[in-house]
XYZ file of C-alpha atoms in Angstrom:
396
model
C 159.098 98.558 103.754
C 162.599 98.587 104.594
C 165.447 99.944 106.152
C 168.589 98.298 107.348
C 171.065 98.173 110.207
C 172.821 101.274 109.079
C 176.523 101.410 109.514
C 176.121 101.917 105.760
C 174.192 104.733 104.130
C 171.819 103.353 101.507
C 170.445 105.347 98.627
C 167.334 103.596 97.404
C 167.020 103.682 93.653
C 163.657 104.935 92.322
C 162.655 106.386 95.655
C 159.008 105.311 95.645
C 159.984 101.943 97.107
C 158.432 100.706 100.324
C 161.638 99.830 102.112
C 161.136 96.297 103.237
C 163.167 93.610 101.563
C 162.283 89.932 101.636
C 165.100 87.574 100.795
C 165.422 84.778 98.283
C 166.761 84.412 94.768
C 168.907 82.359 92.458
C 172.579 81.603 92.488
C 173.926 84.497 94.557
C 172.168 85.656 97.700
C 171.652 89.128 99.152
C 174.045 88.194 101.895
C 176.759 87.679 99.326
C 176.904 83.887 99.214
C 177.882 82.212 95.959
C 176.226 78.848 96.400
C 173.991 77.061 93.914
C 171.096 79.295 94.890
C 167.389 78.902 95.295
C 167.209 77.036 92.012
C 169.453 74.334 93.414
C 168.766 70.771 94.513
C 165.679 70.051 96.573
C 167.574 68.052 99.198
C 165.364 64.990 99.052
C 162.056 66.818 99.029
C 159.365 66.479 96.395
C 159.704 68.110 92.996
C 157.359 70.914 93.967
C 159.529 71.756 96.950
C 157.188 70.416 99.645
C 159.169 69.481 102.729
C 158.481 67.203 105.627
C 157.500 69.059 108.791
C 160.844 69.067 110.524
C 160.096 72.024 112.766
C 162.832 74.173 111.281
C 160.736 77.296 111.597
C 157.203 77.049 112.852
C 156.379 80.634 113.735
C 154.529 81.913 116.778
C 151.866 79.640 118.178
C 148.252 80.655 117.726
C 147.018 83.037 120.400
C 144.203 85.437 121.168
C 145.897 87.922 118.816
C 145.533 85.558 115.897
C 142.925 86.428 113.253
C 140.282 83.733 112.919
C 140.198 81.471 109.869
C 137.589 83.713 108.285
C 139.272 86.908 109.448
C 139.866 89.906 107.194
C 142.399 89.087 104.545
C 141.234 85.574 103.776
C 138.857 86.781 101.068
C 141.375 88.513 98.811
C 140.362 88.678 95.148
C 142.591 87.056 92.551
C 143.126 88.441 89.072
C 141.564 86.812 86.034
C 145.032 85.963 84.732
C 146.088 84.197 87.908
C 145.277 80.747 89.223
C 142.237 80.040 91.369
C 143.605 80.292 94.883
C 142.710 78.327 97.972
C 141.727 80.151 101.144
C 145.251 79.640 102.493
C 146.852 80.988 99.314
C 144.524 83.996 99.333
C 145.571 84.755 102.885
C 149.226 84.644 101.841
C 148.511 86.851 98.834
C 146.815 89.441 101.024
C 149.587 89.452 103.613
C 152.338 89.801 101.032
C 150.655 92.412 98.853
C 148.793 94.557 101.365
C 150.127 94.056 104.894
C 153.851 93.537 104.303
C 154.227 95.041 100.811
C 156.771 92.485 99.533
C 156.226 93.433 95.856
C 157.501 96.956 96.522
C 160.973 95.569 97.097
C 160.911 92.403 94.994
C 159.289 93.717 91.816
C 161.557 95.781 89.554
C 160.398 99.266 88.628
C 159.990 100.891 85.236
C 161.755 104.194 84.425
C 158.511 105.932 85.408
C 158.859 104.554 88.932
C 155.863 102.250 88.524
C 156.320 98.525 89.217
C 156.880 96.288 86.194
C 154.045 93.822 86.798
C 155.272 91.570 83.999
C 158.171 90.807 86.350
C 156.150 90.553 89.560
C 158.292 89.386 92.496
C 161.197 88.459 90.209
C 163.765 90.521 92.132
C 165.060 94.075 91.817
C 168.651 94.589 90.758
C 170.363 97.419 92.621
C 167.412 97.984 94.913
C 169.772 99.968 97.143
C 173.019 101.620 96.127
C 175.981 102.749 98.198
C 177.815 105.995 97.402
C 180.556 103.913 95.747
C 178.005 102.417 93.336
C 177.888 98.991 94.956
C 174.447 97.446 95.209
C 172.073 95.357 97.241
C 169.809 93.234 95.045
C 166.502 91.718 96.131
C 165.758 88.121 95.366
C 163.584 86.381 92.806
C 160.573 84.991 94.695
C 158.756 83.475 91.718
C 158.273 79.753 91.119
C 161.013 79.675 88.482
C 164.193 77.655 88.956
C 166.026 80.981 89.287
C 163.656 81.768 92.126
C 162.086 79.510 94.749
C 161.028 76.508 92.681
C 163.464 74.072 94.239
C 163.455 75.493 97.736
C 161.544 73.570 100.380
C 158.771 75.168 102.380
C 160.894 75.051 105.509
C 163.873 76.603 103.724
C 161.723 79.499 102.549
C 160.403 80.098 106.061
C 163.903 79.822 107.459
C 164.935 82.691 105.206
C 162.107 85.151 105.805
C 161.647 84.358 109.490
C 165.170 83.614 110.710
C 167.416 85.334 108.164
C 169.239 82.118 107.354
C 169.773 80.796 103.862
C 170.673 77.120 103.533
C 173.616 76.468 101.219
C 175.710 73.363 100.528
C 178.328 74.730 102.912
C 175.913 75.557 105.733
C 173.607 78.352 106.804
C 174.438 81.859 105.660
C 173.028 85.050 107.142
C 170.797 87.438 105.218
C 171.239 91.186 105.385
C 168.638 92.846 107.666
C 167.386 95.077 104.856
C 164.988 92.154 104.922
C 163.192 92.537 108.297
C 163.158 88.877 109.201
C 163.632 89.981 112.793
C 160.012 91.216 112.616
C 158.608 88.275 110.640
C 160.142 85.841 113.119
C 157.046 86.477 115.258
C 154.567 85.745 112.474
C 151.964 83.124 113.345
C 152.709 79.665 111.983
C 149.513 79.576 109.926
C 150.337 82.910 108.316
C 153.898 81.811 107.521
C 152.466 78.708 105.858
C 150.026 80.907 103.931
C 152.850 83.094 102.610
C 154.734 80.044 101.363
C 151.573 78.585 99.836
C 150.989 81.798 97.887
C 154.609 81.993 96.735
C 154.175 78.560 95.166
C 151.455 80.018 92.922
C 153.425 83.022 91.643
C 154.050 82.605 87.886
C 157.691 81.839 87.066
C 159.904 84.620 85.764
C 163.408 83.759 84.603
C 165.712 86.194 86.366
C 169.069 85.214 87.764
C 169.702 87.965 90.279
C 173.403 88.838 90.578
C 175.365 88.626 93.779
C 175.003 91.637 96.064
C 178.254 93.412 96.767
C 180.433 92.386 99.683
C 179.538 95.402 101.831
C 176.199 93.712 102.466
C 177.729 90.513 103.871
C 177.065 89.910 107.568
C 178.504 87.151 109.776
C 175.236 86.186 111.461
C 171.557 87.160 111.445
C 170.408 89.978 113.680
C 168.303 89.048 116.692
C 164.515 88.799 116.388
C 162.231 91.182 118.239
C 161.172 89.823 121.605
C 157.364 89.928 121.275
C 156.961 90.573 124.992
C 158.628 93.977 124.468
C 156.013 95.150 121.933
C 153.555 97.512 123.660
C 150.033 96.259 124.337
C 146.814 98.201 124.634
C 145.711 98.775 128.227
C 143.115 96.380 129.603
C 140.842 99.378 130.075
C 141.050 100.379 126.409
C 137.484 100.161 125.016
C 138.929 98.927 121.701
C 141.384 96.472 123.226
C 140.348 93.428 121.177
C 140.718 95.402 117.967
C 143.999 96.961 119.134
C 145.405 93.522 119.992
C 144.740 92.386 116.434
C 146.334 95.608 115.194
C 149.394 94.914 117.321
C 149.942 91.686 115.429
C 149.330 93.284 112.021
C 151.644 96.236 112.690
C 154.455 94.567 114.603
C 154.673 90.832 113.890
C 153.511 90.336 110.315
C 153.558 93.993 109.212
C 156.325 96.525 109.543
C 154.949 99.702 111.142
C 157.248 98.993 114.070
C 160.221 98.577 111.754
C 159.884 101.855 109.877
C 158.767 103.967 112.843
C 161.625 102.934 115.132
C 165.117 104.351 114.666
C 167.597 101.622 113.774
C 170.705 100.864 115.791
C 173.723 100.874 113.529
C 175.633 97.620 113.416
C 174.135 96.119 116.561
C 172.719 92.604 116.947
C 169.325 94.050 117.927
C 168.228 96.328 115.095
C 165.389 98.013 116.976
C 165.806 99.438 120.476
C 162.752 98.275 122.482
C 162.778 101.534 124.464
C 162.170 103.493 121.235
C 159.441 101.530 119.473
C 157.182 103.700 117.302
C 158.980 106.918 118.285
C 160.149 107.627 114.730
C 163.452 109.159 113.731
C 164.521 106.680 111.032
C 165.867 108.475 107.940
C 165.064 107.057 104.498
C 167.573 107.990 101.821
C 165.294 107.877 98.780
C 167.295 110.182 96.535
C 165.304 113.353 97.225
C 166.795 116.727 98.249
C 165.110 116.347 101.644
C 164.856 112.733 102.699
C 161.891 111.713 104.854
C 162.272 110.747 108.492
C 159.708 108.442 110.031
C 157.300 110.137 112.393
C 156.748 109.605 116.100
C 153.378 107.803 116.093
C 152.998 107.403 119.836
C 150.206 109.265 121.616
C 152.349 112.157 122.832
C 150.334 115.311 122.134
C 153.275 117.532 121.249
C 155.787 115.317 119.442
C 153.574 112.383 118.434
C 150.031 112.001 117.150
C 148.156 112.112 120.439
C 145.734 114.694 119.042
C 144.811 112.469 116.114
C 141.640 110.401 116.056
C 141.305 106.840 114.804
C 139.685 108.285 111.683
C 142.729 110.529 111.151
C 144.978 107.465 111.238
C 142.674 105.625 108.835
C 142.965 108.560 106.417
C 146.743 108.162 106.517
C 146.539 104.449 105.761
C 143.951 104.668 103.013
C 144.571 108.097 101.440
C 148.136 109.022 102.393
C 147.096 112.332 103.925
C 148.027 113.623 107.357
C 145.674 115.338 109.777
C 146.380 118.705 108.147
C 145.559 117.339 104.684
C 149.144 117.262 103.414
C 150.384 114.311 101.371
C 152.772 111.958 103.137
C 156.188 111.144 101.703
C 157.378 107.712 100.586
C 158.243 105.102 101.678
C 154.980 105.035 103.661
C 152.913 102.464 101.685
C 149.633 104.361 101.887
C 146.677 104.230 99.520
C 145.107 104.827 97.145
C 147.952 103.418 94.999
C 150.101 101.753 97.644
C 149.744 98.426 99.465
C 147.598 99.781 102.287
C 144.859 100.675 99.828
C 144.035 96.962 99.832
C 143.759 96.603 103.601
C 140.340 95.424 104.648
C 138.338 97.966 106.617
C 138.592 95.780 109.708
C 142.360 95.343 109.471
C 142.930 99.057 108.852
C 140.706 99.875 111.839
C 142.554 97.360 114.014
C 145.896 98.929 113.100
C 144.529 102.416 113.748
C 143.144 101.396 117.150
C 146.507 99.899 118.078
C 148.455 102.978 117.003
C 146.013 105.140 118.955
C 146.648 102.977 122.048
C 150.433 103.459 122.053
C 151.701 105.140 125.233
C 153.038 108.664 124.842
C 156.777 108.992 124.243
C 158.486 112.341 123.738
C 160.625 112.413 120.605
C 160.556 115.453 118.331
C 161.126 114.514 114.697
C 161.486 117.350 112.183
C 161.318 115.868 108.690
C 161.622 118.399 105.878
C 160.313 116.068 103.184
C 157.778 117.605 100.808
C 155.632 115.429 98.535
C 155.391 115.640 95.642
C 158.894 117.091 95.381
C 159.125 120.737 94.395
C 160.395 121.512 90.859
C 163.951 122.861 90.496
C 164.159 126.479 91.702
C 163.786 129.101 88.991
C 166.244 131.491 90.638
C 169.194 129.167 91.045
C 168.513 128.123 94.629
C 166.634 130.771 96.595
C 163.271 129.086 96.099
C 164.637 125.814 97.456
C 165.953 127.523 100.580
C 162.584 129.152 101.157
C 160.802 125.819 100.689
C 163.082 124.100 103.188
C 162.574 126.870 105.744
C 158.822 126.768 105.296
C 158.695 123.008 105.714
C 160.902 123.105 108.791
C 158.624 125.740 110.261
C 155.572 123.570 109.551
C 157.279 120.622 111.214
C 157.989 122.696 114.299
C 154.324 123.705 114.538
C 153.005 120.154 114.057
């Protein structure tokens, strides 16, 4: 979904994007490096990019939070046009398409705003634009030589889990528009599943240009310390479900990333004392940009009065408790990534969100979706709409 460490203000082009960027492409990286790229030499590994297990990035060890081998998400359905996937590849497909939403950032969009599925995961040029016109590009993740074909499994994991891109001159840091600081805590089996699925993605020739220098960073940001992520109370009747939801929303998914205000220019992007309290602004090119909501259980400033079913309606239908449509970049159904969440996974996420301790943080977003048409009177209508929305936010 994603946002970034914002000492820069990003305007996301074609504002329907789910703002999470994964990182990998051809000759010039998102972090601004100009090395041979992800289509370069395989460094002694096999032609298909399989690497020896050198322990470069292994992910979080299996724990009680880990979904079982036959857990929701392992039975994803492949398209008729695609290859027959193994159980591991299906798991990776499900995670990428429905839990993380990687295609929303790595698949270019048509002028209509819809994704161009003929270029699935081939990278999006000028995914985010600065006021001066300079751009951040997302990387080509397909199995083409301009994508990940010649990258090793461990190199791919190093990029999306540690924010480090191997180049002939050494490791180079990736911009945290890609939330590798969240994915660092992904379970090892799930990280392997993501890589396995990426190997099956049909090749698309697309040499993504170098992102502009404003997006260069000297070193990766720090990963989230998983011990700081809230846990459901032992007395919670849905604790087992909530524990699974904690993993899906905060270690492999990005609820925590979008619903926590980012710290500008600091090594730790998310302040652990503000998890899930909202307040992150998304500049999606609309007159009133959305601000992520406080989703803790505070009754007045959060969603403490919501039921688990109310949260499920948000995930699956994109409608809040009062029936209003949510604004992008929330990846809700029925057209967004969360439409494909299994019932169990969606319920687990909802139970976890419901378990979050109350934190007071009033967020007054004035975003209206779908956007209102241009005012007929030269501006008065827009002022009235803004005032009405602000009033609604104050009542909520």
